[in-house]
Tab-separated table of C-alpha atoms in Angstrom:
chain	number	residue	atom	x	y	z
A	119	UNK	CA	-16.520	-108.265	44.959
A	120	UNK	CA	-19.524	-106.935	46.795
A	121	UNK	CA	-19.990	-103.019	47.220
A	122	UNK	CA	-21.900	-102.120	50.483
A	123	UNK	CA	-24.368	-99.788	50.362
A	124	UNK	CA	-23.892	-96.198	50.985
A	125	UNK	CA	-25.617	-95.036	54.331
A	126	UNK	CA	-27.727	-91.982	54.945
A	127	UNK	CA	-26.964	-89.631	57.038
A	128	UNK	CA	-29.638	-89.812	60.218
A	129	UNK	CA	-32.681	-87.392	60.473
A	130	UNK	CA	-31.781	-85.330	63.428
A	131	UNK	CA	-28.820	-84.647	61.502
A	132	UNK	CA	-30.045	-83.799	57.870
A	133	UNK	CA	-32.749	-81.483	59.570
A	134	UNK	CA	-30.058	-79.144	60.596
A	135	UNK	CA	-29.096	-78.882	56.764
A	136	UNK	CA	-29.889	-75.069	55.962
A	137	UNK	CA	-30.789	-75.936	52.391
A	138	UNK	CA	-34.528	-76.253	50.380
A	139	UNK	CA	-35.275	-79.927	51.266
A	140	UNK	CA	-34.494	-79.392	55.166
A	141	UNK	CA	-36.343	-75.345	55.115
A	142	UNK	CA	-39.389	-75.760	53.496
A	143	UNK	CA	-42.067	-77.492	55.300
A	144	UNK	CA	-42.708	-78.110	59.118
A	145	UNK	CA	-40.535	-80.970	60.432
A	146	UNK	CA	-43.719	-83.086	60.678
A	147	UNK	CA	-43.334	-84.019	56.703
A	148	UNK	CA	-40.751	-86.056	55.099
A	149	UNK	CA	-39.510	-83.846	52.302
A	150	UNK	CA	-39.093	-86.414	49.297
A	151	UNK	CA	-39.292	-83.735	46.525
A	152	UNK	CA	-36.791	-81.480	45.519
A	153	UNK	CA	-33.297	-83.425	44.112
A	154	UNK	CA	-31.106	-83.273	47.130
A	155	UNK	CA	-29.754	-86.798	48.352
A	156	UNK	CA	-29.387	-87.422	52.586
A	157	UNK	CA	-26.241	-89.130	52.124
A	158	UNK	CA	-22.203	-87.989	53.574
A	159	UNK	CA	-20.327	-86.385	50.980
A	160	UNK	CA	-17.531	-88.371	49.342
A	161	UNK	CA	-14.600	-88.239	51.344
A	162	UNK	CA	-12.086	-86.737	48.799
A	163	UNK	CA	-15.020	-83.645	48.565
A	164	UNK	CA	-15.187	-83.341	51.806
A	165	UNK	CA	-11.408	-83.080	52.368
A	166	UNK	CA	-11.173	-80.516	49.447
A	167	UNK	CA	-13.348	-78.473	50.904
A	168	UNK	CA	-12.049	-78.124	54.215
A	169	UNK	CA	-8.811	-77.301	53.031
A	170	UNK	CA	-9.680	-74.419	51.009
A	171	UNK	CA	-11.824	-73.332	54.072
A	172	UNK	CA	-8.611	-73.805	56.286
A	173	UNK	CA	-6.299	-71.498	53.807
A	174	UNK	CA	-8.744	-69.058	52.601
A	175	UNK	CA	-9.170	-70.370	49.552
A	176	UNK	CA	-12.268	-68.365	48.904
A	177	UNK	CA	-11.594	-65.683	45.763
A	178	UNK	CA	-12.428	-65.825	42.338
A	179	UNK	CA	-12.273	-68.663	39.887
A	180	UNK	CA	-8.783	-68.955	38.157
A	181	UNK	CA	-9.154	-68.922	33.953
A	182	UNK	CA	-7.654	-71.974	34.049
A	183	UNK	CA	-9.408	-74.214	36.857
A	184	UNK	CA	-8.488	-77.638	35.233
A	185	UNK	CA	-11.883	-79.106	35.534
A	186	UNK	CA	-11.373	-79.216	31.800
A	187	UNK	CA	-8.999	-82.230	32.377
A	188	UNK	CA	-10.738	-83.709	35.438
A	189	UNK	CA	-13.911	-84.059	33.547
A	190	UNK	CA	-11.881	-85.538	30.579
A	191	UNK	CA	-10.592	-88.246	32.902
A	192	UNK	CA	-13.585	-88.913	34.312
A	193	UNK	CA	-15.730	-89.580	31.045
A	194	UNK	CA	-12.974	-91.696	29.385
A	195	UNK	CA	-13.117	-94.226	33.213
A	196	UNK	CA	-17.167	-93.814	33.453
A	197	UNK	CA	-18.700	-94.549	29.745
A	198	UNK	CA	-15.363	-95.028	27.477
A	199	UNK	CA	-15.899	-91.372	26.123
A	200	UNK	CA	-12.610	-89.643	24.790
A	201	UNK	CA	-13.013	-85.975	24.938
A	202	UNK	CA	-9.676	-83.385	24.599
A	203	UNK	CA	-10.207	-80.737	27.291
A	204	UNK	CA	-10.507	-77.670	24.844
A	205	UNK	CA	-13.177	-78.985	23.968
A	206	UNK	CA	-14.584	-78.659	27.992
A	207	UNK	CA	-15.713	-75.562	29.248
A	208	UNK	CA	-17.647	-74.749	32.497
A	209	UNK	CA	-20.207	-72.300	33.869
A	210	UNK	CA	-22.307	-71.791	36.757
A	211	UNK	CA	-24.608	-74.642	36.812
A	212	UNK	CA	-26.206	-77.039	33.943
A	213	UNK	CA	-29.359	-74.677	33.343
A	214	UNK	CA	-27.143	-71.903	32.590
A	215	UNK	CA	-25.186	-73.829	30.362
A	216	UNK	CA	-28.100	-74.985	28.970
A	217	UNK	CA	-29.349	-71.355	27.945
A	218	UNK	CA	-26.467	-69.822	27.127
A	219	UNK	CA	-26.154	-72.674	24.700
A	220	UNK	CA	-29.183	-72.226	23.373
A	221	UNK	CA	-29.209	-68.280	22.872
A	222	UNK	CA	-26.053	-68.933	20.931
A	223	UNK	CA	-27.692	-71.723	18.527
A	224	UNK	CA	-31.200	-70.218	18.484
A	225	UNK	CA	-32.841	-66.676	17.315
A	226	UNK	CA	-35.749	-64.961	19.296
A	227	UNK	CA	-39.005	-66.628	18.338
A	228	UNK	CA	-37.462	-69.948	17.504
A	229	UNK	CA	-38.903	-73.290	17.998
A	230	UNK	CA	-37.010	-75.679	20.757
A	231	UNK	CA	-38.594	-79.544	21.192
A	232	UNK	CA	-38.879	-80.623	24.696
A	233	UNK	CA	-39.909	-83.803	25.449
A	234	UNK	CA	-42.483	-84.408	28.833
A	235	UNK	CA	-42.793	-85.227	30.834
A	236	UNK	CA	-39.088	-83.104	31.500
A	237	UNK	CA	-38.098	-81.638	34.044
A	238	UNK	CA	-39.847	-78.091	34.344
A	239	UNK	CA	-37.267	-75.804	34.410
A	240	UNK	CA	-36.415	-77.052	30.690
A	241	UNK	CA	-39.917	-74.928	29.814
A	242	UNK	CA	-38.416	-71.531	31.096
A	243	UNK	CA	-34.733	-71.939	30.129
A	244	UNK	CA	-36.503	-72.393	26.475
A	245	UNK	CA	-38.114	-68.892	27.223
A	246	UNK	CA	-35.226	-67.133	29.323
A	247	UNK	CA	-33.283	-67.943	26.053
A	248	UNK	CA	-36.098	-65.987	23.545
A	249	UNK	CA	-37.307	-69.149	21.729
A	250	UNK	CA	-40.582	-70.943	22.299
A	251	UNK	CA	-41.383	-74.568	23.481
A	252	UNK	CA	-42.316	-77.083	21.199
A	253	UNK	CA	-43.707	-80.340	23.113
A	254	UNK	CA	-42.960	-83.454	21.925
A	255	UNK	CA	-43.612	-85.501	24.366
A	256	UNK	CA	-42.205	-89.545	25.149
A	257	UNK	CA	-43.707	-92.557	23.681
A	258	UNK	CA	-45.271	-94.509	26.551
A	259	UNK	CA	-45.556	-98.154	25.201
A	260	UNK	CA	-47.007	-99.222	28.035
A	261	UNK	CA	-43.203	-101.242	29.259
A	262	UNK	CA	-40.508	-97.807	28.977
A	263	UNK	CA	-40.555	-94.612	27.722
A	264	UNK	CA	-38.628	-93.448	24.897
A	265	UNK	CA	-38.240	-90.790	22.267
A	266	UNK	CA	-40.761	-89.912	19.728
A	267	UNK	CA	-38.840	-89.228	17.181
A	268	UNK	CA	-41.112	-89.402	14.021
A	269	UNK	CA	-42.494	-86.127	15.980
A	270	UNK	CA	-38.878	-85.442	16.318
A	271	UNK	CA	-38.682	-85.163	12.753
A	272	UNK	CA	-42.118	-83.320	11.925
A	273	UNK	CA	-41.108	-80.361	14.239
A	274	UNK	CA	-37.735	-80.541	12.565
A	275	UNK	CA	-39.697	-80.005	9.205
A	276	UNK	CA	-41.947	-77.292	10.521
A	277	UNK	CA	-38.705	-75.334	11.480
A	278	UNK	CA	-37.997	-76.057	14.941
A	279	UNK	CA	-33.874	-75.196	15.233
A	280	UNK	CA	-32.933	-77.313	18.650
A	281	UNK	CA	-33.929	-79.881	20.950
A	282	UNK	CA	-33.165	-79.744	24.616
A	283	UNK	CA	-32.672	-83.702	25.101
A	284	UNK	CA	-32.550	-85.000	28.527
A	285	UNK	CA	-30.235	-87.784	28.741
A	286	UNK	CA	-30.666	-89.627	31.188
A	287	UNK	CA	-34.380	-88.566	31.298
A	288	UNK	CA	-35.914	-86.820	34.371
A	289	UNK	CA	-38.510	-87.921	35.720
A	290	UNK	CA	-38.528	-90.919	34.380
A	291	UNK	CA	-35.300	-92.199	34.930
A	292	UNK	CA	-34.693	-93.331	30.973
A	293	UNK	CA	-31.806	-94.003	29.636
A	294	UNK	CA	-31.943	-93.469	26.183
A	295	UNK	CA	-30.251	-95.765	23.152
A	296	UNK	CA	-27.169	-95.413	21.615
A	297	UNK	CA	-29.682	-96.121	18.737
A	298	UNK	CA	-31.774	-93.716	19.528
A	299	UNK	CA	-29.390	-90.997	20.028
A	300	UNK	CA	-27.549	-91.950	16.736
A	301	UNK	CA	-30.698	-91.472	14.656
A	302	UNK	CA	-31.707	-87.957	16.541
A	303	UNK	CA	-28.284	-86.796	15.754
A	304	UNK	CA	-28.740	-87.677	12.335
A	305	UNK	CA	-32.148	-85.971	11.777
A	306	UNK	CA	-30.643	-83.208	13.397
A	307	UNK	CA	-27.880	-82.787	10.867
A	308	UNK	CA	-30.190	-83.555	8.073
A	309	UNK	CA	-32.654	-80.197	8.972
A	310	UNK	CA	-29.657	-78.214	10.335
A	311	UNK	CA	-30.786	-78.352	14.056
A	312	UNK	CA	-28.779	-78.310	17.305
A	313	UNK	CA	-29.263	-80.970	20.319
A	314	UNK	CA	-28.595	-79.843	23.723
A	315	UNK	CA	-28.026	-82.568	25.971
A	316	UNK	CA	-28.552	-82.226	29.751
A	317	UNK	CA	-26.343	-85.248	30.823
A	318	UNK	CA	-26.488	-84.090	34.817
A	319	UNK	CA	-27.969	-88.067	35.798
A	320	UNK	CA	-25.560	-90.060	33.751
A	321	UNK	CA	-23.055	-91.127	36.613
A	322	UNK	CA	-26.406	-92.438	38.310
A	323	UNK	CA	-27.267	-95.102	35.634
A	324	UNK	CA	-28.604	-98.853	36.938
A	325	UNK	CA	-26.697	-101.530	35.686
A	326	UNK	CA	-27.950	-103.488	32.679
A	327	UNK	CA	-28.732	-100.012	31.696
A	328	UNK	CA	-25.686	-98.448	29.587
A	329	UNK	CA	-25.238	-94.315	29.464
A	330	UNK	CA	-24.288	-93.230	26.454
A	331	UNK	CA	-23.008	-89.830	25.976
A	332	UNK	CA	-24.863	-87.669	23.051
A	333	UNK	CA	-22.057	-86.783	21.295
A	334	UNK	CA	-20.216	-90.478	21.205
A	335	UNK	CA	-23.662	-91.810	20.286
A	336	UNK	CA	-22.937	-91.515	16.184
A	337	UNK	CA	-20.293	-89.126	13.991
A	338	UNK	CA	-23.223	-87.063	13.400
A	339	UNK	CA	-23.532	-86.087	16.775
A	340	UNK	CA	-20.295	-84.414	17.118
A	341	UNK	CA	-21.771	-81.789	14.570
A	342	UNK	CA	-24.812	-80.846	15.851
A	343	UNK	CA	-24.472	-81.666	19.942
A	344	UNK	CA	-24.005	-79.759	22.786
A	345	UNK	CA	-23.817	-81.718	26.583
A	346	UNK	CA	-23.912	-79.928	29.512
A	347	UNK	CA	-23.478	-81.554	32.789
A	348	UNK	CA	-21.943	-81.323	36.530
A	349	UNK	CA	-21.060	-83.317	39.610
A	350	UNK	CA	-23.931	-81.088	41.606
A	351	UNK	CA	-27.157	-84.175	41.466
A	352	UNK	CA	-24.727	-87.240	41.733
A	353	UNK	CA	-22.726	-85.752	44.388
A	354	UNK	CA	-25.093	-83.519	45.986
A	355	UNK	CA	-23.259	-80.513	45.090
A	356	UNK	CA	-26.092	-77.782	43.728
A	357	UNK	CA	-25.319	-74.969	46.343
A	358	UNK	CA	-21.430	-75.081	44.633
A	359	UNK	CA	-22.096	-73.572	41.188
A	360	UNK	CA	-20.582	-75.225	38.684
A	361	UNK	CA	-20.610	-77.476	35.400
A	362	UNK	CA	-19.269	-78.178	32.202
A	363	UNK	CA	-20.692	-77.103	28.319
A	364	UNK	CA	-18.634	-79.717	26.307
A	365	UNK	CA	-18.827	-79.843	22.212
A	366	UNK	CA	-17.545	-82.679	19.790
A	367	UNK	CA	-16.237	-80.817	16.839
A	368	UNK	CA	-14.196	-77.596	15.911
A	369	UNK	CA	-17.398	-75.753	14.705
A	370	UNK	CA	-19.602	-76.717	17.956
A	371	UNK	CA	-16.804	-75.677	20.336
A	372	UNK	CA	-16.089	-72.059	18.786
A	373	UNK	CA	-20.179	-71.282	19.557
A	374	UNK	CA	-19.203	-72.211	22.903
A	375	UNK	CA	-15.941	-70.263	23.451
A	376	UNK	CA	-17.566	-66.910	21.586
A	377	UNK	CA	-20.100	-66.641	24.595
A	378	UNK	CA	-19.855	-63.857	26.612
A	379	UNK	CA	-16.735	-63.712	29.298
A	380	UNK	CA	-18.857	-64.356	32.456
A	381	UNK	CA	-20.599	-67.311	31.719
A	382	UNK	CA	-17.404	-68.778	32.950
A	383	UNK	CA	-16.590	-66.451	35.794
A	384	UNK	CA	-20.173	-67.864	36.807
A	385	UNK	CA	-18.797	-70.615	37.786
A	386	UNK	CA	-18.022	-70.436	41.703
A	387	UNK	CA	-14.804	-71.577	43.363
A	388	UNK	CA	-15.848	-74.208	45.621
A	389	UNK	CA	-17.848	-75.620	42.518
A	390	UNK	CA	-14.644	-76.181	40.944
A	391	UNK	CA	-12.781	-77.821	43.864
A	392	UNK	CA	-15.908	-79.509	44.692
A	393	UNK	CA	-16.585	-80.774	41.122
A	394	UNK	CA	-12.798	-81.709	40.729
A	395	UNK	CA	-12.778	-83.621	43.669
A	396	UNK	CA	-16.166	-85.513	42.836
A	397	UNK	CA	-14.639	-85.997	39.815
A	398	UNK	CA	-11.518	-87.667	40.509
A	399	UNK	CA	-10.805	-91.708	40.813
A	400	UNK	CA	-10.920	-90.973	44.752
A	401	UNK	CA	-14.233	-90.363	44.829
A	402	UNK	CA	-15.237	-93.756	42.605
A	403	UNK	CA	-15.731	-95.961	45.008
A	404	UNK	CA	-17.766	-93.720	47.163
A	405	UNK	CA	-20.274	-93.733	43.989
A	406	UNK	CA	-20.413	-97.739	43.423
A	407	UNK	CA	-21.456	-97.774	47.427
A	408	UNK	CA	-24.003	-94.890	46.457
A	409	UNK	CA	-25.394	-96.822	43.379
A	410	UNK	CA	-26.059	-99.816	45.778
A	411	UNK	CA	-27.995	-97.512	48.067
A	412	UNK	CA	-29.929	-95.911	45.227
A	413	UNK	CA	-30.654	-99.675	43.274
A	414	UNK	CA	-31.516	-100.717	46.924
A	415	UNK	CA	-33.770	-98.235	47.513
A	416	UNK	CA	-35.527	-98.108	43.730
A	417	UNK	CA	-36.367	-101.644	44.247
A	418	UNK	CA	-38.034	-101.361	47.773
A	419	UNK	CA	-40.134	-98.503	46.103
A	420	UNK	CA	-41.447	-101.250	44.283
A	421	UNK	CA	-41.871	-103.605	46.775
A	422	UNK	CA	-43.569	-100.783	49.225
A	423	UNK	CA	-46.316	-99.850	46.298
A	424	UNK	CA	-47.217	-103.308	46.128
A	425	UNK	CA	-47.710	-103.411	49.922
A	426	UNK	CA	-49.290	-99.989	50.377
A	427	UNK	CA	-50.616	-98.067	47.207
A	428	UNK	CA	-51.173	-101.260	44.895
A	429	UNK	CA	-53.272	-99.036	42.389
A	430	UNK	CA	-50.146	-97.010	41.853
A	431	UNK	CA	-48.131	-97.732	38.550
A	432	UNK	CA	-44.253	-97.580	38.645
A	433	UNK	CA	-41.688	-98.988	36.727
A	434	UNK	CA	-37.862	-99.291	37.842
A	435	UNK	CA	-36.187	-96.142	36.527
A	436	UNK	CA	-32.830	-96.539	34.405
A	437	UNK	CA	-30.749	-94.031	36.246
A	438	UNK	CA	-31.435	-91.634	38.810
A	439	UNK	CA	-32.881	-91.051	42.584
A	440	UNK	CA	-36.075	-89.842	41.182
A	441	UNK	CA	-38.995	-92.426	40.975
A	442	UNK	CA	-42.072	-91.233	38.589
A	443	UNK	CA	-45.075	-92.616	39.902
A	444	UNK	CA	-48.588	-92.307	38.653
A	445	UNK	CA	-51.402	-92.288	41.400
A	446	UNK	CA	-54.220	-91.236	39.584
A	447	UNK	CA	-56.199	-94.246	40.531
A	448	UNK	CA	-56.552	-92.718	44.564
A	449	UNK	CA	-58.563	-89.719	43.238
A	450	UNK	CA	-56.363	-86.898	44.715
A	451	UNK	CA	-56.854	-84.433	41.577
A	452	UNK	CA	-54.930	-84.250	38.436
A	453	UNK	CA	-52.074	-83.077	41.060
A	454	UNK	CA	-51.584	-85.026	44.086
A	455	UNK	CA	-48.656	-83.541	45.476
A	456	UNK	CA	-50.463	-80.704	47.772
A	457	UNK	CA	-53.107	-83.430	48.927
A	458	UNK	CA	-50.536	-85.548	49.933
A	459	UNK	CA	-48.273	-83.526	52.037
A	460	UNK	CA	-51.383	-81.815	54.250
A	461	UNK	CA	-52.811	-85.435	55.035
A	462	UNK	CA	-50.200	-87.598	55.075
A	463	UNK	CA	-47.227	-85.078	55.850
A	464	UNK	CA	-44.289	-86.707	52.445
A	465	UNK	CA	-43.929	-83.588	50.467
A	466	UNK	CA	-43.448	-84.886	46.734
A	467	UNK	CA	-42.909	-83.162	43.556
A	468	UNK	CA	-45.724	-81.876	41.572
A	469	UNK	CA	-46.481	-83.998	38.420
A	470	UNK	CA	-48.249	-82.138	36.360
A	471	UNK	CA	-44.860	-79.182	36.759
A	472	UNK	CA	-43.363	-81.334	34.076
A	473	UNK	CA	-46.154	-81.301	31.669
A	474	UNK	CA	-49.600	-82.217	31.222
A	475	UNK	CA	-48.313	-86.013	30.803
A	476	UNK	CA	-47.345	-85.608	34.517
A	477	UNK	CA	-51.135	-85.151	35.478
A	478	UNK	CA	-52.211	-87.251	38.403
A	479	UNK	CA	-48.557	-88.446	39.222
A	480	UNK	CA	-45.843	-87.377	41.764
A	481	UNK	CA	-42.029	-87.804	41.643
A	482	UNK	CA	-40.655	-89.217	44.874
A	483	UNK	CA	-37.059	-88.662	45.675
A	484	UNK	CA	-35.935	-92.208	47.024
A	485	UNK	CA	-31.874	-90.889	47.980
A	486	UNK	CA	-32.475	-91.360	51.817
A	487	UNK	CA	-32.217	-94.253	53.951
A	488	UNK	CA	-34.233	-97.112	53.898
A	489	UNK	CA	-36.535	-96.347	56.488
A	490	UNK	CA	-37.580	-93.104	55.622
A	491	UNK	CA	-38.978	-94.603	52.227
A	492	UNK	CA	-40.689	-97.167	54.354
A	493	UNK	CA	-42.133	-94.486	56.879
A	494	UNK	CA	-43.344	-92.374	53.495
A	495	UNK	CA	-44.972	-94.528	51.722
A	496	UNK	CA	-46.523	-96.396	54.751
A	497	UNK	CA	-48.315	-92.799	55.454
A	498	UNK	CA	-49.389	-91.964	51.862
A	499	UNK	CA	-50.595	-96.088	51.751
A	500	UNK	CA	-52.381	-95.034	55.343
A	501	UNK	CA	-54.054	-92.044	53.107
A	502	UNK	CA	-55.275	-94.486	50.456
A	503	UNK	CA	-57.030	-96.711	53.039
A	504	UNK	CA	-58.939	-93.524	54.070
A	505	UNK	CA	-60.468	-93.828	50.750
């Protein structure tokens, strides 16, 4: 049975949106940067939120929300993963989960692997949490990125205590192997380390690609894994704070549930209903007709490099809204970003944010509609002939 593809909401419409993508540049430039998606809300959100609007339901989270069972629902209908609900907690968003995790695993001065190109808040969350960044970045073979993890192991040796893992990987879009996974959760246990997993893309993975969860990648995992993830970049909910810290063993989920009181009174009301509803089998068929969009949309990326900016190089991401595209060959500096969005008016994100792998590249955000992509990259192409 076909799945039509989800449709964007139109322009004069998304630039009354109040939030970063729609207030921070001149409505001249198509803002393709930040991780905000131009699409409706799923239905069953939308409906959740107006009634607690229409009652007043506006006061503090309750201690017992039940996005704890929601999210166990969800996992064991999206990737076969069977979690009980104590071991699911929540919290504000995934970067606070993310250090609060990692204060509690981690002593000042400690060494955490990231892996860049990553996301750049991952570099101060390390910090904000009083340990220190240890890059080790992807292997690029040239075909799909993936994780390094013989220099996995040597910063394991030299004493590093975690890794933040990104899983699916932003910006490039990888999903990682069960195999993979499996053998970091193993050298993990063997030098006593901890893996964080920031699993906020996994709803958004391309088919063939499979998402597997950290901790149901190998027994090992379950000892030594932490994921963290939310509803907020599938669903478009990141103004609604909230997400889930979820552990695979005994040991792993009494760290979580000795952090301080308020990490979970971080967590904001209208997250929960929002996440809850997002969350539920409602909302799944509003996501297949989303993935269509997205797989739509990651292939006519493709097709409109070819066309426009043939020196660019771009491969199909795994999962994701976020395209990674290297455009070093135009000349535009070792970050193209800024050159880009005064001449050609697409504001993109800033490669080399996410490490010095990111030099000479940009991330384009491709959740809009069709001809918005078109109109973007048919400017930046009209940049390139300017030589």
């Amino acid at each position: 049975m076909s799945v039509t593809p989800l449709q964007a909401l139109p322009l004069d419409l998304l630039r009354q949106r109040s939030s970063t993508k729609w207030r921070s540049y001149d409505d001249d430039v198509i803002p393709m940067f930040v991780a905000e998606t131009d699409f409706p809300l799923a239905p069953a959100i939308t409906a959740a939120l107006h009634r607690a609007v229409e009652i007043g339901d506006t006061g503090y989270t309750p201690p017992r929300p039940g996005i704890d069972v929601d999210f166990a629902a969800y996992a064991q209908r999206m990737w076969g993963w069977t979690i009980g609900p104590s071991r699911i907690r929540w919290t504000g968003d995934v970067m606070m989960g993310v250090v609060e995790v990692l204060r509690a695993v981690t002593s000042p001065g400690d060494r955490v692997i990231v892996t860049p190109p990553v996301y750049p808040p991952f570099y101060d969350t390390v910090e904000e949490a009083g340990a220190v960044v240890e890059r080790v970045p992807l292997i690029d073979d040239g075909e799909r990125w993936s994780l390094d993890l013989a220099g996995i192991e040597r910063a394991f040796s030299r004493g590093a205590r975690a890794i933040l893992l990104c899983n699916p990987h932003n910006p490039t879009g990888t999903v990682h192997s069960r195999e993979s996974l499996a053998d970091l959760a193993r050298l993990a246990e063997r030098y006593g380390a901890s893996v964080v997993s920031d699993e906020i893309h996994a709803p958004l993975t391309h088919a063939p690609a499979v998402f597997t969860p950290f901790l149901d990648a190998a027994p090992e995992a379950a000892a030594v894994g932490y994921a963290v993830t939310s509803a907020s970049k599938t669903y478009n909910l990141a103004g609604l704070k909230c997400a889930v810290i979820v552990t695979g063993s005994e040991e792993t989920a009494a760290v979580v549930r000795s952090l301080p009181w308020e990490v979970e009174w971080r967590a904001g009301l209208f997250g929960v209903i929002a996440n809850r509803a997002a969350f539920a089998a409602e909302s799944d068929g509003w996501l297949a007709s989303l993935l269509v969009a997205l797989d739509d949309n990651r292939r006519l990326l493709a097709e409109l490099l070819a066309e426009h900016l043939p020196l660019a190089r771009y491969r199909l991401p795994d999962a994701g809204f976020l395209a990674w595209v290297d455009v070093s060959a135009y000349g535009w500096g070792d970050n193209p970003s800024p050159h880009i969005r005064r001449e050609a008016k697409v504001a993109l994100h800033h490669g080399p944010l996410f490490g010095e792998q990111g030099i000479g590249h940009v991330r384009i955000n491709v959740g809009c509609a069709p001809e918005v992509l078109r109109e973007a990259i048919t400017r930046i192409g009209a940049l390139a002939r300017q030589g």
